[in-house]
Tab-separated table of C-alpha atoms and ligand atoms in Angstrom:
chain	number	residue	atom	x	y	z
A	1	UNK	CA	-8.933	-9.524	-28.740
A	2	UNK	CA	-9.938	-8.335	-25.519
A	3	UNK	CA	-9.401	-4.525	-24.428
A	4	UNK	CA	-7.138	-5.320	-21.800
A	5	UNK	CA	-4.752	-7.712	-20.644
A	6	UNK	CA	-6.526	-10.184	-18.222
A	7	UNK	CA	-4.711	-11.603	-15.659
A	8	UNK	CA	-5.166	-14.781	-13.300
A	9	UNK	CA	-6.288	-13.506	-10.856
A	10	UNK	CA	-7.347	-9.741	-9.633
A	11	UNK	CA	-8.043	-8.828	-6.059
A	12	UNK	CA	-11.901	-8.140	-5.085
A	13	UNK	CA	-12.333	-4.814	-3.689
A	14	UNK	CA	-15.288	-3.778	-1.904
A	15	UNK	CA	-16.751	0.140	-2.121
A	16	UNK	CA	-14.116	2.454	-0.951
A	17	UNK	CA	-16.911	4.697	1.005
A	18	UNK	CA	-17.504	1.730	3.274
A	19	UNK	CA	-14.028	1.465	4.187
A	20	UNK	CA	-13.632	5.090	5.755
A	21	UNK	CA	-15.703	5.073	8.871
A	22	UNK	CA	-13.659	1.973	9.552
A	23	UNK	CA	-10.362	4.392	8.826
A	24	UNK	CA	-11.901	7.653	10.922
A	25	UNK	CA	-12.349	5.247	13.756
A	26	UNK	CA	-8.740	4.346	13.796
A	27	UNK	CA	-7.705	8.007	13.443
A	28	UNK	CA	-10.242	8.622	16.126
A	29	UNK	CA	-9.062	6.042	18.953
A	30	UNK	CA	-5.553	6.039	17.905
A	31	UNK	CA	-5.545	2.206	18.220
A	32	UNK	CA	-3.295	1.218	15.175
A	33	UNK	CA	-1.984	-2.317	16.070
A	34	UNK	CA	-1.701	-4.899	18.921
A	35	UNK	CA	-4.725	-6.880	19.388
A	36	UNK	CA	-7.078	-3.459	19.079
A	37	UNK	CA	-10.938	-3.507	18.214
A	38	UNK	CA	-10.642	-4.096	14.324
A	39	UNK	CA	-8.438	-7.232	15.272
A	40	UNK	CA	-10.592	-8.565	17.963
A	41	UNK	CA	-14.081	-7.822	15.679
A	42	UNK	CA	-12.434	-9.725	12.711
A	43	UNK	CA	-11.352	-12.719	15.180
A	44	UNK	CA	-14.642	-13.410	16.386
A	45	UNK	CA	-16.315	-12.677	12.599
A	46	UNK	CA	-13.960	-15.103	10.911
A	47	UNK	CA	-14.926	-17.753	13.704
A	48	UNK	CA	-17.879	-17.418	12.953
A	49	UNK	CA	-18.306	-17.203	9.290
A	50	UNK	CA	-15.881	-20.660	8.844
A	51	UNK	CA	-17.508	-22.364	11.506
A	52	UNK	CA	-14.569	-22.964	13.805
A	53	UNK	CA	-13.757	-21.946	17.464
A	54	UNK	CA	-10.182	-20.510	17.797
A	55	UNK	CA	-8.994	-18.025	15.046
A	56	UNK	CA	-5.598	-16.159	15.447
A	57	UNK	CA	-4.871	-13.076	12.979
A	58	UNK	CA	-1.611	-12.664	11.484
A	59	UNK	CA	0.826	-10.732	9.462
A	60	UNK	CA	0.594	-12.996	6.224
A	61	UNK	CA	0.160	-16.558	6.137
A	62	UNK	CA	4.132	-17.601	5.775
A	63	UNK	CA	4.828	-15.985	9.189
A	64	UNK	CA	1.907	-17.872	10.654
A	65	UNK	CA	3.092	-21.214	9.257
A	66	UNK	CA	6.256	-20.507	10.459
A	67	UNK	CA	4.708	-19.552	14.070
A	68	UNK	CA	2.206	-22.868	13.918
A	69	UNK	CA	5.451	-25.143	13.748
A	70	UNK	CA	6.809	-23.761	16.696
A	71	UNK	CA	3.579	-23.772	18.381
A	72	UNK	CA	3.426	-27.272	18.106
A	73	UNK	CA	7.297	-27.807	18.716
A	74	UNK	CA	7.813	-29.372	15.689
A	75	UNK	CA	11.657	-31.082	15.139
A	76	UNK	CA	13.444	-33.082	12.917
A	77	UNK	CA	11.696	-34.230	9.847
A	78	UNK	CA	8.384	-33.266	7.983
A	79	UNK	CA	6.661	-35.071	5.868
A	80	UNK	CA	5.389	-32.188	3.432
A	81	UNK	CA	4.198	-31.656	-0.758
A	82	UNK	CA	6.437	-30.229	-3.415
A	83	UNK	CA	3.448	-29.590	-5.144
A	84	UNK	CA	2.854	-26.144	-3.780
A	85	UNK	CA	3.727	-22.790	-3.450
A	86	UNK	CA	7.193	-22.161	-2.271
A	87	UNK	CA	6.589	-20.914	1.540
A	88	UNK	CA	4.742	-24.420	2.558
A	89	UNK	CA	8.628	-25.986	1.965
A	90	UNK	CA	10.780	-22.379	3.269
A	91	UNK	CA	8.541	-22.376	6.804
A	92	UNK	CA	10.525	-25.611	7.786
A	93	UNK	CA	13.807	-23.949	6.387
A	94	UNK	CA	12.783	-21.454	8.797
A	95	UNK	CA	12.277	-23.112	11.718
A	96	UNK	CA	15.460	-26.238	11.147
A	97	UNK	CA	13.324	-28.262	10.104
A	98	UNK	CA	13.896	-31.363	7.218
A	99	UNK	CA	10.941	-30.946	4.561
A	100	UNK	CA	10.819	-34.369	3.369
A	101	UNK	CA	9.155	-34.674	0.037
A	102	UNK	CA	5.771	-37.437	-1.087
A	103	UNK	CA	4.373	-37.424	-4.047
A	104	UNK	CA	1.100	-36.543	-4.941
A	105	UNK	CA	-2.571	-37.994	-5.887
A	106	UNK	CA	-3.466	-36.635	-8.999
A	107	UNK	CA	-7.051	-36.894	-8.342
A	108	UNK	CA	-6.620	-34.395	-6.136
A	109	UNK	CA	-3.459	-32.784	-6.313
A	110	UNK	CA	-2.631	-33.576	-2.559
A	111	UNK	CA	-0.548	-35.467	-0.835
A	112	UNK	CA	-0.651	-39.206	-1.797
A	113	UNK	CA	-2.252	-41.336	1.717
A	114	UNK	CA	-0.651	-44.269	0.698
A	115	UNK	CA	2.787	-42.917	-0.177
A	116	UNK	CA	3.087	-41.341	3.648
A	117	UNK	CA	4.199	-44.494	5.792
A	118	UNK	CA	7.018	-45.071	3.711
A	119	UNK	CA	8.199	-41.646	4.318
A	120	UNK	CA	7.862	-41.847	8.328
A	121	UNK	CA	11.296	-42.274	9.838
A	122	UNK	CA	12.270	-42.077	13.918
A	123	UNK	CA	13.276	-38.289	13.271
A	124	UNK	CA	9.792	-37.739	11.805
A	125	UNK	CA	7.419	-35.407	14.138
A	126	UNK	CA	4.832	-34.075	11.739
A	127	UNK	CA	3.066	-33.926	8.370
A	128	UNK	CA	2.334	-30.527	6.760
A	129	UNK	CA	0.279	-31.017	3.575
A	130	UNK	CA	-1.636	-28.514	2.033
A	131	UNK	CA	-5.012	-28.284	0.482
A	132	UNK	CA	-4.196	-27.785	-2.973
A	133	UNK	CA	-6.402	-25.129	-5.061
A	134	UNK	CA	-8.734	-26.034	-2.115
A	135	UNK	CA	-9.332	-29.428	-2.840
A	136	UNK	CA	-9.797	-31.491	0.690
A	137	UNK	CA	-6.139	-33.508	1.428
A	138	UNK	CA	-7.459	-37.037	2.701
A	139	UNK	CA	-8.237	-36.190	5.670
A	140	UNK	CA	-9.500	-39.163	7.682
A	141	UNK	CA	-6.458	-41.167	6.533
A	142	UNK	CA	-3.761	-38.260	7.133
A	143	UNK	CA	-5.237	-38.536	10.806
A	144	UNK	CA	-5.093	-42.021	11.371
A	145	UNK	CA	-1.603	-42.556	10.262
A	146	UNK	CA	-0.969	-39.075	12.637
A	147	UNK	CA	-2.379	-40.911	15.069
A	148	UNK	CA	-1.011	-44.481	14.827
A	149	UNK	CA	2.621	-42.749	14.921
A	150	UNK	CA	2.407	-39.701	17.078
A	151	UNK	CA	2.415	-37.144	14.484
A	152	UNK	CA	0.879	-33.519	14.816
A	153	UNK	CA	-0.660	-32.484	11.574
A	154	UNK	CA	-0.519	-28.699	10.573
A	155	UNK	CA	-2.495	-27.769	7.287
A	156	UNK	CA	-1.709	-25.248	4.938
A	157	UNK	CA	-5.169	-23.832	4.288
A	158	UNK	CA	-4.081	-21.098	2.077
A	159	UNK	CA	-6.247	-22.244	-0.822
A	160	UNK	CA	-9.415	-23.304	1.294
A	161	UNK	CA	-10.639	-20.595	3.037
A	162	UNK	CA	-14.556	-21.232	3.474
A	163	UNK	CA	-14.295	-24.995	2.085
A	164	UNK	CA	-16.682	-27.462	3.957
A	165	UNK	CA	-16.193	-31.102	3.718
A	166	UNK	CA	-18.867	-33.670	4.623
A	167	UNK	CA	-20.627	-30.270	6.166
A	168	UNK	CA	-18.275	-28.929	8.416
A	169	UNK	CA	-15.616	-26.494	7.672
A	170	UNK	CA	-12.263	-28.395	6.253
A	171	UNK	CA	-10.396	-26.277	8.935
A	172	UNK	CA	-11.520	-28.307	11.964
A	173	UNK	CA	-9.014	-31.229	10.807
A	174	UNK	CA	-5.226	-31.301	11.940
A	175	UNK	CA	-3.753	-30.111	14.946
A	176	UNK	CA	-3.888	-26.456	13.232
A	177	UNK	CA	-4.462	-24.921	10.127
A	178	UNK	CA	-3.044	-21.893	8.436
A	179	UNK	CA	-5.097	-19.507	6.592
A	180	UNK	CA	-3.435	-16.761	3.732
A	181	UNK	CA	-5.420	-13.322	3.198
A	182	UNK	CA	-2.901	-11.963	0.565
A	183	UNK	CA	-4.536	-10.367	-1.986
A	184	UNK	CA	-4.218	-13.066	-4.874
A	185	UNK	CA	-6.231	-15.288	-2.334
A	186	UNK	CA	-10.342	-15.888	-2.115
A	187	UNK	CA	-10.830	-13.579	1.132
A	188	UNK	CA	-7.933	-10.927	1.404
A	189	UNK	CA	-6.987	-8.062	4.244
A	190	UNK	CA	-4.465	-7.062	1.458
A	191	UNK	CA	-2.165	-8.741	3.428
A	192	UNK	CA	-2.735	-11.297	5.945
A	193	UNK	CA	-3.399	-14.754	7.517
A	194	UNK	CA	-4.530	-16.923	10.194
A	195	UNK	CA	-4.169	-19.830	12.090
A	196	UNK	CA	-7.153	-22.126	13.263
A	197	UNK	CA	-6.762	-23.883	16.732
A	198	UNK	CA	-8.517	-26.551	18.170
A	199	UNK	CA	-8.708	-24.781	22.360
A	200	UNK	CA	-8.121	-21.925	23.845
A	201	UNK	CA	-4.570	-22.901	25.206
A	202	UNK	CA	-3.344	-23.436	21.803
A	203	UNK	CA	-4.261	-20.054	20.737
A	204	UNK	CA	-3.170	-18.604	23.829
A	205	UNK	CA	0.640	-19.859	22.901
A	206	UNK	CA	0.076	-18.981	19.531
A	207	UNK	CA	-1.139	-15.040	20.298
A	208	UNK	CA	1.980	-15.088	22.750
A	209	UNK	CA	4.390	-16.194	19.824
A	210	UNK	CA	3.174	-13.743	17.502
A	211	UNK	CA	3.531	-10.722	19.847
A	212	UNK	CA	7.508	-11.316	20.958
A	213	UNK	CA	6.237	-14.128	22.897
A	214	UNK	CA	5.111	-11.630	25.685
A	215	UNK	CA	2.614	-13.094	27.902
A	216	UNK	CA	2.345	-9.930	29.627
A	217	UNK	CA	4.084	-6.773	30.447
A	218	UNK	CA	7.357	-7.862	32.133
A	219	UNK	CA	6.905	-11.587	31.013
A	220	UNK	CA	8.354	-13.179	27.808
A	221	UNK	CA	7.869	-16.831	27.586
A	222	UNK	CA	8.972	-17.865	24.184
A	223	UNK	CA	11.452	-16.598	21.382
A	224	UNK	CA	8.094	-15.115	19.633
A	225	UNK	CA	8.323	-12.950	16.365
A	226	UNK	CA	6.093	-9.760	15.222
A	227	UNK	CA	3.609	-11.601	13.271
A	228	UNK	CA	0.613	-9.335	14.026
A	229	UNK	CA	-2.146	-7.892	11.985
A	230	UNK	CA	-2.676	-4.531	12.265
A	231	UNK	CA	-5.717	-2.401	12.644
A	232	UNK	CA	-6.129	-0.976	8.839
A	233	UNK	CA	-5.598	-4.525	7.775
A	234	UNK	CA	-7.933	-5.940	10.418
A	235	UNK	CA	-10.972	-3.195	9.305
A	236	UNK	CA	-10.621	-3.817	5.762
A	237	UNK	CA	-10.987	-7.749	6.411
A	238	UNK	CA	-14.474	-7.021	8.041
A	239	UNK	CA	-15.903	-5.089	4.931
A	240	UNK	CA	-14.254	-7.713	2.659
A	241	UNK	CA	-16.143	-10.457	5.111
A	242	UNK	CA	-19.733	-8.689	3.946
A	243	UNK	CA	-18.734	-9.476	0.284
A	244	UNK	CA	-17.270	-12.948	0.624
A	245	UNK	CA	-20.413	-15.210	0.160
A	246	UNK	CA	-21.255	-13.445	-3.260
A	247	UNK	CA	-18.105	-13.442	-4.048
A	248	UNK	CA	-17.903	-17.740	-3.833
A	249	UNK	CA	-21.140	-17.768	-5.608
A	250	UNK	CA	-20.013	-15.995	-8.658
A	251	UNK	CA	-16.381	-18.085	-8.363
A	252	UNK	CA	-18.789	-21.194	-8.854
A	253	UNK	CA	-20.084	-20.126	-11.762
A	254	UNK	CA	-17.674	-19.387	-13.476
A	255	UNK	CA	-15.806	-22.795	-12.668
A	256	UNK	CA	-18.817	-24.177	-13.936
A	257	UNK	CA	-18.663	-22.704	-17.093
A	258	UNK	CA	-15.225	-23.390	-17.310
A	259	UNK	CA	-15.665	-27.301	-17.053
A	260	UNK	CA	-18.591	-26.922	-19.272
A	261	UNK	CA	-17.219	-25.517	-21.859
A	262	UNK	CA	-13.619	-27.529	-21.567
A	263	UNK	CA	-15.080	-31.414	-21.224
A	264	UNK	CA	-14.907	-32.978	-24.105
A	265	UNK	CA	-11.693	-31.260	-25.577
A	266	UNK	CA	-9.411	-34.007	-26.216
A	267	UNK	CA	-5.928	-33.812	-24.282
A	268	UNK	CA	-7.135	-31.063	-21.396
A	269	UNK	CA	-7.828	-32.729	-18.066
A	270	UNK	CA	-9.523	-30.970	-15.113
A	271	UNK	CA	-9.343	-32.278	-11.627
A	272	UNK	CA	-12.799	-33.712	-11.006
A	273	UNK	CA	-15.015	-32.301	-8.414
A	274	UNK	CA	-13.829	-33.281	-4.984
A	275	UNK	CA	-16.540	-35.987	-2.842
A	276	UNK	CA	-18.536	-34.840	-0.013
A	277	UNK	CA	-17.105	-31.195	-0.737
A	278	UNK	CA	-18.270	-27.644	-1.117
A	279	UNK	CA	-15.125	-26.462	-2.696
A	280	UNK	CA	-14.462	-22.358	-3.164
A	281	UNK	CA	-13.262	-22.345	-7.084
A	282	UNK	CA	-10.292	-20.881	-5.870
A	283	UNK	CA	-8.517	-21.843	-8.697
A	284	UNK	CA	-9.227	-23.346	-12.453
A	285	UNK	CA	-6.052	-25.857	-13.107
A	286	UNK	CA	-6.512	-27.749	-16.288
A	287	UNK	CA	-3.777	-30.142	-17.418
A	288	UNK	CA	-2.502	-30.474	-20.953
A	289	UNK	CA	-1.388	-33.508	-21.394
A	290	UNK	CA	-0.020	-35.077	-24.690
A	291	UNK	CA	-3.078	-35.991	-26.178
A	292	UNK	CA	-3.712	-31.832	-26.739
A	293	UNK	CA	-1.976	-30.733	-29.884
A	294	UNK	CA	0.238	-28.109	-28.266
A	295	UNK	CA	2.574	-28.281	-25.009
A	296	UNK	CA	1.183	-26.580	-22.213
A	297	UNK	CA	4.248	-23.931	-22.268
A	298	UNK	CA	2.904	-23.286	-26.344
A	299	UNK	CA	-0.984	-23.464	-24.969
A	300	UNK	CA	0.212	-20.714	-22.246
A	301	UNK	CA	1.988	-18.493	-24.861
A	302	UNK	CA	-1.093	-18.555	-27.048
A	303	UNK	CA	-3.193	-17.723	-24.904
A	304	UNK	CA	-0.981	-14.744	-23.667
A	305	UNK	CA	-0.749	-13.780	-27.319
A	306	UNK	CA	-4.411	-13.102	-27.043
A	307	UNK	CA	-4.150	-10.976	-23.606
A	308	UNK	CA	-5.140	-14.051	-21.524
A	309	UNK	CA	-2.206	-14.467	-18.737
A	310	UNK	CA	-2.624	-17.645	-17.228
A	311	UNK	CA	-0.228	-19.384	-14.905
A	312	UNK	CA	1.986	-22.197	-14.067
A	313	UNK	CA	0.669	-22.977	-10.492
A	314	UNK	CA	2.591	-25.078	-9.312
A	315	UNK	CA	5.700	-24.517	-11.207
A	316	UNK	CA	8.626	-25.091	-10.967
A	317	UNK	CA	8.142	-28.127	-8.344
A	318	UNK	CA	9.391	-26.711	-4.839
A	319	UNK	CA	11.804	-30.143	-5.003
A	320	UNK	CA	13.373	-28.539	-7.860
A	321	UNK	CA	14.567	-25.350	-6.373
A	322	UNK	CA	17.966	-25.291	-5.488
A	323	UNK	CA	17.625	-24.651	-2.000
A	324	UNK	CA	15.884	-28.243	-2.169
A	325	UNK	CA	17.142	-30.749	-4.637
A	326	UNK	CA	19.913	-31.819	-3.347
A	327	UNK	CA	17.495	-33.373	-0.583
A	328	UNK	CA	17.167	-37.489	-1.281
A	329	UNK	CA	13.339	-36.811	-1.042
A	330	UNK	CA	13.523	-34.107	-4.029
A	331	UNK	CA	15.094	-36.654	-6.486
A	332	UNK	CA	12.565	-37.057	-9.354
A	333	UNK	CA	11.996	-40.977	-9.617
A	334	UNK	CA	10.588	-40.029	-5.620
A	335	UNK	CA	7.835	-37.717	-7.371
A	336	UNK	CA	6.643	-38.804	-10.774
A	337	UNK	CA	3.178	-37.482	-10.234
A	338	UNK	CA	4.388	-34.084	-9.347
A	339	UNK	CA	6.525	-33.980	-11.910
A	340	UNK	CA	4.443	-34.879	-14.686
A	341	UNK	CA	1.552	-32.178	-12.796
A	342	UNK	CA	3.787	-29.321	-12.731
A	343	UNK	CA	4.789	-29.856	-16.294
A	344	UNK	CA	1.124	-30.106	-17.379
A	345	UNK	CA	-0.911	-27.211	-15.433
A	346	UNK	CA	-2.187	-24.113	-16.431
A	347	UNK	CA	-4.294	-22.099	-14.172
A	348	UNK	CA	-7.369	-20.239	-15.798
A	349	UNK	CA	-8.311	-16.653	-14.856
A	350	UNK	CA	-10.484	-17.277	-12.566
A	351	UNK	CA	-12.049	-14.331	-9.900
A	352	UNK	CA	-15.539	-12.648	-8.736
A	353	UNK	CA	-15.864	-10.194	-11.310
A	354	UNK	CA	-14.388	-11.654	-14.529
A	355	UNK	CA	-17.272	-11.620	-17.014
A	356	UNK	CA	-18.692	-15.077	-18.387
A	357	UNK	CA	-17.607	-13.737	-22.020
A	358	UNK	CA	-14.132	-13.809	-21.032
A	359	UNK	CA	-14.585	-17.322	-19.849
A	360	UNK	CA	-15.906	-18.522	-23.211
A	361	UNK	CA	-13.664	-16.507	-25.322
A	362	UNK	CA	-10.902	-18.473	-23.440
A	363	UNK	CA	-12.445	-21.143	-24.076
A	364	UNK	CA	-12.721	-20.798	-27.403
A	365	UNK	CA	-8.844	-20.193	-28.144
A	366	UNK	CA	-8.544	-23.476	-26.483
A	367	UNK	CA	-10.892	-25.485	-28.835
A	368	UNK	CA	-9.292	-23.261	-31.818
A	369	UNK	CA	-5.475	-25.458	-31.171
A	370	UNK	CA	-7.116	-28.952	-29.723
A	371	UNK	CA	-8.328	-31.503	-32.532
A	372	UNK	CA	-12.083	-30.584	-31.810
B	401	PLP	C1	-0.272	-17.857	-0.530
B	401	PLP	C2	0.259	-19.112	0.050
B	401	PLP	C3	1.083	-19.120	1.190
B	401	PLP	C4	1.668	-17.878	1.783
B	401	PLP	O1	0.786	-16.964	2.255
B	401	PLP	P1	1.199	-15.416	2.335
B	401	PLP	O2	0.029	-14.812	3.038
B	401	PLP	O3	1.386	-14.909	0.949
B	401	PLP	O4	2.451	-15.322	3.150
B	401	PLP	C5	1.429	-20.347	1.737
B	401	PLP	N1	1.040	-21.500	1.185
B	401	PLP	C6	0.265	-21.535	0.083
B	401	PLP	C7	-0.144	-22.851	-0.466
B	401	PLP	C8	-0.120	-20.348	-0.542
B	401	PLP	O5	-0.824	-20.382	-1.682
């Protein structure tokens, strides 16, 4: 039994004492918010860092998904996952807009290429899929249906902050991506998010939106919202930023041990490692399926019995919340895969600092139920 409960997930927090001169320096200029030098440092850091040119900073990462659809003046119908956490679907809600369910690939978790045509009707402007745990959607064929019917493409990066695929960072792809730095997440400002533009227009519009829409002083060109990061939130994302690269190394491991140590048990699947990737080990899914002695929702309690807390990610489907399935799209027979994947997952603990025995002790409860 371990001492104390462990939990999915537990925020990384860098040394305190590195944090105050960040925190006398705000007391000392007085700059708390709007676009000061915390904000501007942690733009230009993050650019760097993931490799891509135009980084905006915001509030969370719901309020920038919401700002990236109007960015893009988004209408009618998107084509978008239920397989997901719930503010990828509510950020159309938001904005008007028709989420318009496709089922998954379960090799991958993401939205299924070859179930996307289908979906496209005249009302259709855009696709939002997400990079689940942050396994790469299918890019190159996402883009060339985009392409071949005049669809923007917006990403929900939440899960794939610092993933490279084929050796560039996965946020180049779409016409933006959107970024979440809430504390559950692999780099956090305790709150926070971003959105990753392609030119300097695009993030122009967005920075506008974000701020009220104020372009300047006396000008307001759009019906913008207060999605801005503030300083404290801003300074504590540029200490976190020292700690990050470690902090993926050690996530490997342990998502190596994980898969090691889980292989050949009979009835748990993992998602297999994703081509041309360099994934982040965000998360640890693993999928009981009915070859595995006990349901998943018996495998979850047992585990909890023990002080491990694991959890349902993603569950309940989004197309199965009531603000959603009365929607055509949401009807079951539409999704099987996502279905049968939400009724199967359980995700691992998996974070920087959880200790390798805690991994195999897990581990071991598992083999303790399965039929060896
Ligand atoms: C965390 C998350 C969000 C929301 O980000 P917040 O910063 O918490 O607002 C959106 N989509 C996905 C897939 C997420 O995991």
């Amino acid at each position: 039994m371990p001492r104390k409960n462990i939990y999915v997930t537990q925020p990384s927090l860098p040394p305190l004492e590195e944090f105050v001169p960040y925190l006398e320096q705000i007391w000392s200029n007085k700059i708390l918010t709007n676009n000061g030098p915390f904000h501007q440092q942690l733009e230009a850091a993050l650019c760097e860092y993931l490799g891509v040119e135009y980084l905006s900073l915001f509030t969370n990462g719901t309020i920038a998904l919401v700002t990236a659809l109007q960015a893009l003046r988004v209408t009618g119908e998107v084509i978008t996952t239920p397989y997901s956490f719930v503010a990828t679907a509510h950020s159309l809600l938001w904005n008007d807009l028709k989420p318009v369910f496709v089922d998954i690939d379960p090799a991958s978790c993401n939205l299924d290429p070859a179930k996307i045509e289908a979906a496209i009707t005249p009302e259709t402007s855009a696709i939002l899929p997400v990079h689940c745990y942050g396994n790469p959607c299918a890019v190159e064929q996402i883009e060339k249906i985009a392409s071949t019917y005049g669809l923007k493409v917006i990403y929900d990066a939440a899960h794939a902050f610092g993933v490279r695929y084929k050796g560039n960072s996965l946020l180049t792809y779409g016409d933006l991506s959107v970024l979440s730095f809430h504390a559950t997440k692999v780099f956090n400002t305790f709150e926070g998010g971003a959105i990753v533009s392609p030119d300097a227009a695009t993030k122009q519009r967005i920075d506008y939106l974000k701020n009220f829409g104020f372009a300047d002083e006396v000008t307001v060109t759009a019906p913008g919202i207060n999605g801005k990061m503030s300083e404290v939130n801003a300074a504590f994302g540029l200490v976190q930023l020292k700690y990050v690269s470690n902090a993926l190394v050690l996530r490997r491991a342990i998502e190596g041990r994980y898969r090691n140590a889980l292989r050949d048990v009979t009835g748990i699947k993992c998602i297999p490692p994703q081509p041309d990737t360099e994934g982040n080990s965000s998360y640890f899914p693993i999928f009981v399926t009915s070859d595995f002695p006990l349901s998943r929702d018996a495998l979850y309690q047992w585990l909890k019995d023990h002080g491990y807390f694991g959890r349902r990610y993603f569950f309940p489907l989004i197309s199965n919340m009531p603000m959603y399935q009365g929607m055509v799209s949401a009807r079951s027979d539409n999704l099987p895969v996502s279905n049968m994947m939400a009724d199967q997952v359980l995700c691992l603990p998996i974070y920087p600092d959880l200790e390798h025995g805690i991994v195999d002790e897990i581990c071991k409860l598992i083999r303790e139920v399965s039929h060896g």
